[in-house]
Amino acid sequence: MNRRNFAQWAAALGLAKILGASETAEAAEKKAGGGAPSKETAEQHHLDAIKRHAALTEGPKVTIGLLVYPGMFLQDLVGPLTVFESLMNREIHLLWKNLDVVAGDKPETPVLIPVKPTTTFRDCPEKLDVLFVPGGVPGTFTMMEDKEVLDFLAEKGKSARFVTSVCTGSLILGAAGLLDGYKATSYWATHDVLKELGAIPTKGRVVVDRNRVTGGGVTAGIDFGLKIAASLRSPDYAKAIQLYLEYDPAPPYNSGSPEKAPPVVRQFLDDMFAGMRETAFSLAKRAKQRLSS
Amino acid sequence: MNRRNFAQWAAALGLAKILGASETAEAAEKKAGGGAPSKETAEQHHLDAIKRHAALTEGPKVTIGLLVYPGMFLQDLVGPLTVFESLMNREIHLLWKNLDVVAGDKPETPVLIPVKPTTTFRDCPEKLDVLFVPGGVPGTFTMMEDKEVLDFLAEKGKSARFVTSVCTGSLILGAAGLLDGYKATSYWATHDVLKELGAIPTKGRVVVDRNRVTGGGVTAGIDFGLKIAASLRSPDYAKAIQLYLEYDPAPPYNSGSPEKAPPVVRQFLDDMFAGMRETAFSLAKRAKQRLSS
């Protein structure tokens, strides 16, 4: 395979973007010869390395669909997305009703980084390897009552290889009837809401029950993503992504769960979330009634 | 303070967005009375809780400026941003030369979530509490040679309370002359490049030397953000954000640093990054020459 063909092959596999290898080898050759450090040389190293380590990196194409919606929490999406983009030979869709930018819950509360969907529900591939739902309150609450969204998830959830969520996204999966009888987790403050949706609330950073894979709150998305990457490819490939993302966490404090947080912190958040929990329970009960009728 | 005034006060403090409390109390009252669960009730709980826990949450306004640029790594930005957005009474600017969307390095490699700057260099507030630079190769390399960007960083770095980065962002700070004689860290694969820029490469998830605060690769941005939050407010407030984000990491594998990764993974990434390191060293040497002349 000559350099040009290799670059085209790499681009076709979707390697180009994540590895920063985008110019064709031909363009690189045109530019070469100067005394300046060559970015193209670095890119060629990337591509050559992938080729040499094909046993680690190769695998059949995977199709990943991530729901995006107004008021979702950006980190819930970006954590898993960062891991998924590190996979090679993958196709990623940001799914919504239409291609309008999804921003905050309400016009008067704009978000700093609005997300533009790439694919409408209608154009979503027939079969997804991963169907993913991020969390974010109160956006989650709106989704729990949105028939178009729930119908779409219920339909795609039938055939998806993995039906997944992070944070309060599991409440949306539950409202779509996708967690009935499944062990699942959620954001710590909505963990027990899951039982109203027929799920079995289960403690864990990432909870796997058959093909349902649910992550805890917000930052659990990175742990979750690596777990999915291992299932889609191999544990070694997931480890390569972990090193690529230097995911060697060292929180400066030990306050990441209600059990670990100091009382003053726990009280503040319990107090702040009291009304949110009440709303979540009501919506979950209503969803369950709808699903049972 | 009546409910309406409180909501206005909360909005002014920037509480509204992060806590999902956006409708005024007046609007909430108008809608109340139905049998439906009220999101406004949840929002009011949030606001009331913040008021009751003012000792924990209040503090003088902080101004945070985050450089955004074509080819940056989104998670490098979103990790710290997620923490910073959880601060109350803060003003956040996404800074770039102009307000054009920053996307991938090259048109043929679009990114899934392009970022629109909020503020031009010209309109950046005079004094920043935090000046932050994310990483992302090869975008970082382009920035290391971009006079307009380096001049802007050098200028703002003089007065900023904290001069900070995550991942290869420290190479940009270094090229702007902001790390000369400072201990600093970077992405694991570019850690030793720092010495070419006059910095003292130092191991650590987050390295603090006087007002320079640099984080390791990509996912270190969350640890980094919490460290900054503690400096801007208090350790207890940082702990509240940690619980809010349920940052209780549990990587499914132990492969997040070159020392911990299995040989097959280490070899793959070393091999892939060989050309990148070469380029980084060349650019760093050239930057140092420029700074010395």
XYZ file of C-alpha atoms in Angstrom:
586
model
C 0.000 0.000 0.000
C 1.628 3.271 -0.999
C 1.438 6.354 1.197
C -1.423 7.916 -0.680
C -3.583 4.824 -0.599
C -2.834 4.398 3.066
C -3.968 7.923 3.887
C -7.183 7.367 1.958
C -7.740 4.081 3.698
C -7.119 5.723 7.062
C -9.506 8.564 6.238
C -12.161 6.058 5.212
C -11.772 4.287 8.537
C -12.276 7.589 10.336
C -8.778 7.470 11.783
C -7.863 10.789 10.345
C -9.715 13.013 12.727
C -8.865 11.609 16.089
C -5.228 11.218 15.287
C -4.900 14.589 13.669
C -3.887 12.901 10.459
C -5.823 14.700 7.838
C -3.720 15.882 4.958
C -3.028 13.289 2.363
C 0.458 11.917 2.158
C 0.656 13.576 -1.233
C 0.088 17.025 0.272
C 2.627 16.256 2.957
C 5.182 15.332 0.362
C 4.572 18.572 -1.516
C 5.280 20.582 1.585
C 8.278 18.577 2.755
C 11.850 19.665 2.231
C 11.840 22.881 4.284
C 13.746 23.242 7.555
C 10.512 23.696 9.533
C 9.310 20.886 11.774
C 6.786 18.942 9.768
C 3.403 18.234 11.288
C 2.849 15.872 8.398
C 5.755 13.764 9.613
C 4.039 13.472 12.993
C 0.807 12.499 11.286
C 2.538 9.932 9.135
C 4.037 8.442 12.295
C 0.520 8.117 13.697
C -0.781 6.353 10.660
C 2.207 4.079 10.350
C 1.909 3.166 14.010
C -1.740 2.258 13.638
C -0.862 0.061 10.704
C 1.908 -1.658 12.622
C -0.348 -2.196 15.632
C -3.350 -3.385 13.656
C -3.814 -6.382 15.953
C -4.641 -3.951 18.754
C -6.603 -1.324 16.886
C -8.612 -3.002 14.150
C -12.168 -4.229 14.383
C -15.454 -4.188 12.490
C -17.146 -0.830 12.053
C -19.281 0.306 14.996
C -22.215 2.697 14.781
C -22.856 4.872 17.806
C -25.889 7.110 18.353
C -25.912 9.679 21.135
C -29.125 11.504 21.960
C -28.645 15.245 22.384
C -31.361 17.492 23.775
C -31.984 20.972 25.170
C -30.724 21.234 28.727
C -28.527 18.139 28.675
C -25.337 18.411 30.710
C -22.436 18.845 28.288
C -19.887 16.800 30.255
C -22.337 13.857 30.310
C -22.081 13.815 26.527
C -18.456 14.829 26.028
C -16.955 12.241 28.397
C -18.314 9.217 26.500
C -17.921 11.003 23.160
C -14.213 11.575 23.835
C -13.754 7.853 24.390
C -15.907 6.874 21.406
C -14.023 9.257 19.106
C -10.828 7.473 20.105
C -12.179 4.291 18.544
C -11.138 3.616 15.010
C -13.564 2.569 12.299
C -16.570 4.102 13.985
C -19.502 6.207 12.860
C -20.914 8.618 15.423
C -24.322 10.309 15.290
C -25.586 13.110 17.526
C -29.304 12.427 17.366
C -32.225 14.786 17.753
C -35.664 15.457 16.240
C -34.178 17.910 13.779
C -30.831 19.560 13.044
C -31.495 22.700 15.084
C -28.877 23.484 17.688
C -29.820 22.178 21.131
C -28.947 24.715 23.764
C -30.279 25.396 27.244
C -33.694 24.502 28.577
C -34.934 27.988 27.965
C -33.884 30.905 25.760
C -33.067 33.061 28.780
C -30.432 30.597 29.944
C -28.095 30.084 26.987
C -25.318 27.517 27.272
C -21.719 28.374 26.454
C -21.322 25.475 24.046
C -24.530 24.618 22.178
C -24.474 21.338 20.278
C -25.680 20.879 16.728
C -27.175 17.440 16.058
C -25.641 15.612 13.105
C -28.541 13.268 12.379
C -32.316 13.399 12.768
C -34.267 10.554 14.353
C -35.627 9.852 10.889
C -32.149 9.497 9.383
C -30.719 7.463 12.246
C -29.159 4.216 11.033
C -31.453 1.212 11.375
C -29.271 -0.649 13.833
C -26.998 0.998 16.375
C -24.180 -0.720 18.219
C -24.573 1.820 21.001
C -27.630 3.893 21.858
C -26.627 6.479 24.465
C -28.591 9.016 26.535
C -26.872 11.740 28.585
C -28.426 13.362 31.665
C -28.961 16.903 32.862
C -31.767 18.330 34.968
C -34.261 19.778 34.215
C -33.764 18.829 30.522
C -34.113 15.193 31.539
C -37.544 15.919 32.997
C -38.790 17.375 29.733
C -37.484 14.316 27.843
C -39.275 11.984 30.281
C -42.557 13.329 28.929
C -41.645 13.815 25.270
C -43.507 11.199 23.243
C -41.409 11.649 20.100
C -38.163 11.106 22.013
C -39.494 8.191 24.057
C -40.924 6.446 20.979
C -37.629 6.865 19.147
C -35.610 5.441 22.041
C -38.031 2.550 22.549
C -37.793 1.655 18.866
C -33.982 1.908 18.550
C -33.562 0.231 21.922
C -35.138 -2.938 20.522
C -32.273 -3.567 18.115
C -29.311 -1.678 19.610
C -26.442 -3.873 20.753
C -25.998 -1.739 23.879
C -28.661 0.508 25.428
C -26.839 2.988 27.624
C -26.900 6.176 29.667
C -24.954 8.378 32.025
C -26.309 10.342 34.987
C -30.057 11.097 34.891
C -30.134 9.770 31.324
C -31.249 6.469 32.872
C -34.526 8.130 33.899
C -35.194 8.839 30.222
C -34.349 5.251 29.266
C -36.676 4.131 32.057
C -39.483 6.400 30.892
C -39.099 4.830 27.441
C -39.669 1.427 29.051
C -36.117 0.274 28.403
C -35.050 -0.541 31.962
C -37.991 -2.639 33.138
C -36.522 -5.515 35.135
C -32.944 -4.379 34.553
C -30.340 -3.456 37.144
C -29.327 0.151 36.550
C -27.724 3.200 38.102
C -28.258 6.942 37.818
C -27.067 10.197 39.345
C -26.661 9.671 43.096
C -29.539 12.040 43.875
C -31.967 10.227 41.564
C -30.726 6.681 42.120
C -33.837 5.516 43.968
C -36.151 7.080 41.387
C -35.221 4.202 39.074
C -37.416 1.733 40.959
C -40.503 3.778 40.064
C -39.618 3.019 36.441
C -39.431 -0.721 36.985
C -35.632 -0.853 37.137
C -33.578 -2.374 39.954
C -31.489 0.488 41.392
C -27.974 -0.869 41.754
C -24.907 0.848 43.186
C -21.909 1.095 40.927
C -19.930 3.556 38.847
C -21.050 1.612 35.782
C -23.780 -1.012 36.047
C -24.048 -3.709 33.380
C -27.105 -5.959 33.119
C -27.259 -7.930 29.900
C -27.022 -5.218 27.205
C -28.021 -2.331 29.450
C -25.025 -0.281 30.554
C -25.740 2.686 32.817
C -23.224 5.067 34.378
C -23.414 7.184 37.525
C -23.415 10.987 37.583
C -21.711 13.281 35.053
C -18.023 12.326 35.330
C -18.885 8.597 35.338
C -19.137 9.026 31.572
C -15.411 8.430 31.141
C -15.439 5.182 33.151
C -18.582 4.209 31.256
C -17.025 4.988 27.878
C -13.997 2.816 28.572
C -16.244 -0.071 29.594
C -18.153 0.216 26.321
C -14.900 0.529 24.331
C -13.700 -2.741 25.866
C -16.965 -4.445 24.887
C -16.851 -3.086 21.349
C -13.159 -3.844 20.800
C -11.013 -5.368 23.559
C -9.802 -4.568 27.068
C -6.354 -3.780 25.619
C -7.835 -1.265 23.242
C -9.759 0.348 26.101
C -6.462 0.539 28.005
C -4.858 2.246 25.007
C -7.635 4.847 25.044
C -7.183 5.264 28.799
C -3.499 6.075 28.298
C -4.287 8.237 25.270
C -6.615 10.305 27.496
C -4.165 10.064 30.433
C -7.068 8.906 32.565
C -5.231 8.427 35.824
C -7.594 10.385 38.046
C -6.397 12.012 41.265
C -9.211 14.113 42.722
C -7.771 16.679 45.133
C -10.564 15.828 47.597
C -12.490 12.740 48.559
C -16.004 14.059 48.205
C -17.343 12.385 45.087
C -20.216 10.425 46.635
C -22.822 11.235 49.289
C -21.140 8.756 51.635
C -17.739 10.398 51.271
C -18.693 14.082 51.229
C -18.417 16.073 54.473
C -21.739 16.849 56.225
C -21.797 20.527 55.227
C -21.520 19.560 51.551
C -23.989 16.717 51.790
C -26.530 18.950 53.529
C -26.184 21.677 50.932
C -26.775 19.346 48.007
C -29.522 17.342 49.728
C -31.255 20.600 50.453
C -30.752 21.872 46.908
C -31.997 18.633 45.340
C -35.062 18.146 47.559
C -37.448 19.701 45.047
C -35.691 18.031 42.131
C -36.167 14.591 43.692
C -39.840 15.283 44.312
C -40.308 16.220 40.647
C -38.329 13.193 39.450
C -40.474 10.807 41.527
C -43.713 12.330 40.204
C -42.558 12.120 36.599
C -41.330 8.564 37.034
C -44.656 7.456 38.522
C -46.510 9.073 35.664
C -44.232 7.403 33.111
C -44.774 3.999 34.737
C -48.550 4.474 34.624
C -48.325 5.357 30.951
C -46.155 2.312 30.225
C -48.528 -0.010 32.125
C -51.677 1.208 30.450
C -36.257 39.655 49.788
C -39.404 38.521 48.017
C -39.392 35.609 45.571
C -39.197 37.750 42.497
C -36.292 39.808 43.762
C -34.540 36.658 44.815
C -34.818 35.167 41.354
C -33.452 38.340 39.817
C -30.616 38.391 42.297
C -29.874 34.743 41.575
C -29.906 35.381 37.839
C -27.531 38.285 38.282
C -25.160 36.047 40.211
C -25.221 33.577 37.351
C -26.817 30.936 39.548
C -29.709 30.468 37.239
C -27.994 28.527 34.530
C -26.029 25.995 36.418
C -28.855 25.176 38.736
C -31.450 25.085 36.029
C -33.337 27.866 37.753
C -34.298 30.179 35.014
C -37.931 31.127 35.109
C -38.730 33.951 37.420
C -40.647 33.168 40.545
C -43.482 35.177 39.022
C -43.701 32.824 36.037
C -43.566 29.864 38.382
C -46.455 31.237 40.383
C -48.514 31.741 37.242
C -48.054 28.128 36.238
C -48.561 26.643 39.701
C -51.791 25.043 40.812
C -52.011 22.243 38.251
C -51.647 18.601 39.218
C -48.467 18.262 37.156
C -45.135 18.029 38.929
C -43.668 21.485 38.928
C -40.144 21.989 37.666
C -40.375 25.486 39.076
C -40.750 24.011 42.553
C -37.501 22.129 42.045
C -35.826 25.289 40.837
C -37.124 27.257 43.787
C -35.677 24.598 46.087
C -32.310 25.109 44.422
C -32.382 28.841 44.908
C -33.629 28.637 48.466
C -30.919 26.133 49.294
C -28.213 28.385 47.900
C -29.549 31.207 50.004
C -29.603 29.079 53.128
C -26.079 27.820 52.472
C -24.627 31.209 51.600
C -21.664 30.656 53.923
C -20.556 27.833 51.650
C -21.432 29.233 48.259
C -20.897 32.984 48.272
C -17.755 34.819 47.252
C -16.587 37.782 45.206
C -17.161 37.617 41.464
C -14.494 35.730 39.502
C -13.635 36.291 35.847
C -12.408 33.291 33.908
C -10.998 33.353 30.376
C -10.500 30.111 28.448
C -8.615 30.166 25.164
C -10.343 28.201 22.428
C -8.658 27.415 19.105
C -8.961 25.243 16.016
C -7.888 21.701 16.759
C -8.086 21.929 20.551
C -9.223 18.760 22.290
C -12.814 19.302 23.447
C -12.541 17.343 26.710
C -9.524 19.485 27.706
C -11.856 22.478 27.640
C -15.090 20.910 28.865
C -13.632 19.291 32.009
C -12.451 22.568 33.558
C -15.430 24.457 32.100
C -17.846 22.052 33.794
C -16.216 22.796 37.139
C -16.015 26.547 36.517
C -19.680 26.694 35.500
C -20.539 25.149 38.854
C -19.104 28.220 40.572
C -21.573 30.905 41.478
C -20.981 34.563 40.754
C -18.623 33.941 37.887
C -18.161 35.341 34.412
C -16.771 32.979 31.801
C -15.248 33.947 28.454
C -14.323 31.633 25.598
C -11.538 33.643 24.007
C -10.332 33.724 20.433
C -9.130 36.211 17.798
C -12.649 36.632 16.489
C -16.100 35.158 17.020
C -15.857 32.605 14.213
C -16.510 29.025 15.262
C -13.306 27.133 16.014
C -13.508 23.651 14.610
C -10.896 21.132 13.524
C -7.388 21.866 12.373
C -8.398 21.564 8.765
C -11.655 21.797 6.839
C -11.449 18.169 5.782
C -11.493 17.018 9.398
C -14.590 18.606 10.936
C -15.217 18.137 14.648
C -18.555 16.893 15.967
C -18.945 19.774 18.408
C -17.436 23.022 17.134
C -17.122 25.786 19.718
C -18.125 29.387 19.157
C -15.970 31.882 21.057
C -17.917 34.311 23.236
C -15.307 37.058 23.430
C -12.534 38.344 21.176
C -9.022 38.986 22.480
C -9.768 42.667 22.035
C -12.875 42.515 24.220
C -11.334 40.321 26.895
C -11.679 41.848 30.364
C -8.574 43.711 31.522
C -7.837 41.440 34.454
C -8.671 37.743 34.590
C -8.797 35.649 37.719
C -8.049 32.588 35.615
C -6.353 32.458 32.222
C -6.683 28.918 30.859
C -5.259 27.143 27.808
C -6.456 23.683 26.713
C -4.330 21.238 24.703
C -4.837 19.180 21.584
C -2.320 18.158 18.943
C -1.662 19.323 16.278
C -3.708 22.469 17.092
C -1.282 23.150 19.927
C 1.609 23.201 17.454
C -0.052 25.860 15.337
C -0.689 27.980 18.443
C 2.968 27.659 19.487
C 3.851 29.700 16.411
C 0.913 32.098 16.304
C 2.175 35.543 17.226
C -1.273 37.026 17.853
C -2.172 34.244 20.293
C 1.211 34.260 22.047
C 1.197 38.052 22.431
C -2.319 37.945 23.870
C -1.417 35.226 26.376
C 1.812 36.976 27.386
C -0.075 40.205 27.994
C -3.000 38.700 29.960
C -0.608 36.392 31.792
C 1.060 39.425 33.381
C -2.011 40.362 35.387
C -4.034 37.133 35.657
C -4.382 35.765 39.163
C -3.839 32.206 37.881
C -2.099 31.277 34.623
C -3.190 27.763 33.790
C -3.368 24.912 31.299
C -4.323 21.305 30.785
C -2.540 18.743 28.607
C -0.351 20.175 25.815
C -1.766 23.630 26.613
C 1.348 24.102 28.770
C 3.462 24.071 25.606
C 1.507 27.100 24.397
C 1.951 28.863 27.738
C 5.649 28.033 27.503
C 5.927 29.364 23.950
C 4.360 32.597 25.235
C 7.185 32.810 27.771
C 4.872 32.223 30.718
C 6.534 29.154 32.232
C 10.157 30.286 32.318
C 11.571 29.085 35.648
C 8.272 27.550 36.745
C 7.546 23.961 37.659
C 4.925 22.641 35.273
C 3.372 19.525 33.811
C 1.923 18.562 30.421
C 0.551 15.574 28.559
C 2.660 12.532 29.471
C 4.033 12.265 25.932
C 5.189 15.908 25.859
C 6.232 16.246 29.505
C 9.955 16.552 28.795
C 9.365 19.074 26.016
C 8.660 21.637 28.743
C 12.335 21.994 29.620
C 13.055 23.312 26.117
C 10.702 26.167 26.993
C 12.539 27.061 30.188
C 10.055 25.316 32.495
C 10.929 22.684 35.102
C 9.049 19.526 34.059
C 7.431 18.179 37.221
C 5.398 15.014 37.678
C 1.915 15.456 39.060
C -1.726 15.340 38.039
C -1.874 19.066 38.785
C 1.327 21.046 39.384
C 1.163 24.346 41.258
C 4.109 26.751 41.310
C 3.220 30.180 42.618
C 0.308 31.253 40.355
C 1.027 28.783 37.570
C -1.301 25.796 37.701
C -0.820 23.147 35.023
C -2.701 19.870 34.627
C -1.701 16.589 33.005
C -3.331 15.120 29.913
C -6.973 15.563 28.859
C -8.942 14.071 31.765
C -6.699 15.855 34.307
C -8.874 18.870 33.558
C -11.428 17.808 36.153
C -8.834 17.405 38.926
C -7.323 20.695 37.784
C -10.684 22.474 37.816
C -11.420 21.395 41.378
C -8.008 22.644 42.512
C -8.710 26.038 40.966
C -12.225 26.119 42.449
C -10.739 25.568 45.907
C -8.297 28.445 45.361
C -11.013 30.763 44.067
C -13.541 29.869 46.784
C -12.769 27.251 49.437
C -11.936 23.551 49.713
C -15.491 22.921 50.965
C -16.952 24.562 47.901
C -14.682 22.474 45.672
C -15.941 19.405 47.541
C -19.531 20.487 46.881
C -18.733 20.699 43.156
C -17.066 17.288 43.318
C -20.250 15.767 44.752
C -22.402 17.774 42.332
C -20.431 16.201 39.457
C -20.312 12.824 41.250
C -16.579 12.804 40.666
C -15.757 9.516 42.329
C -13.700 8.001 39.508
C -13.403 4.252 39.091
C -11.542 3.489 35.853
C -12.281 -0.070 34.750
C -8.573 -0.540 33.994
C -5.320 0.700 35.479
C -3.680 2.028 32.368
C -3.812 5.797 32.751
C -0.085 6.543 32.798
C 2.896 5.222 30.809
C 4.172 3.498 33.959
C 0.889 1.680 34.547
C -0.099 0.734 30.995
C 0.709 -2.782 29.747
C 3.662 -3.036 27.310
C 1.498 -3.578 24.217
C -0.379 -0.343 24.923
C 2.704 1.627 25.837
C 4.477 0.490 22.677
C 1.549 1.418 20.471
C 1.297 4.948 21.841
C 5.068 5.514 22.011
C 5.246 4.453 18.412
C 2.289 6.633 17.419
C 3.680 9.691 19.236
C 7.270 9.413 18.020
C 6.797 11.929 15.200
C 4.655 14.153 17.387
C 7.384 14.390 20.023
C 9.964 15.235 17.391
C 7.785 18.076 16.119
C 7.066 19.326 19.650
C 10.781 19.467 20.499
C 11.580 21.388 17.308
C 8.812 23.904 17.900
C 9.771 24.351 21.553
C 13.409 25.017 20.625
C 12.346 27.552 18.043
C 10.040 29.260 20.549
C 12.849 29.469 23.102
C 15.175 31.032 20.535
C 12.515 33.590 19.699
C 11.945 34.384 23.379
C 15.686 34.757 24.031
C 16.366 37.058 21.102
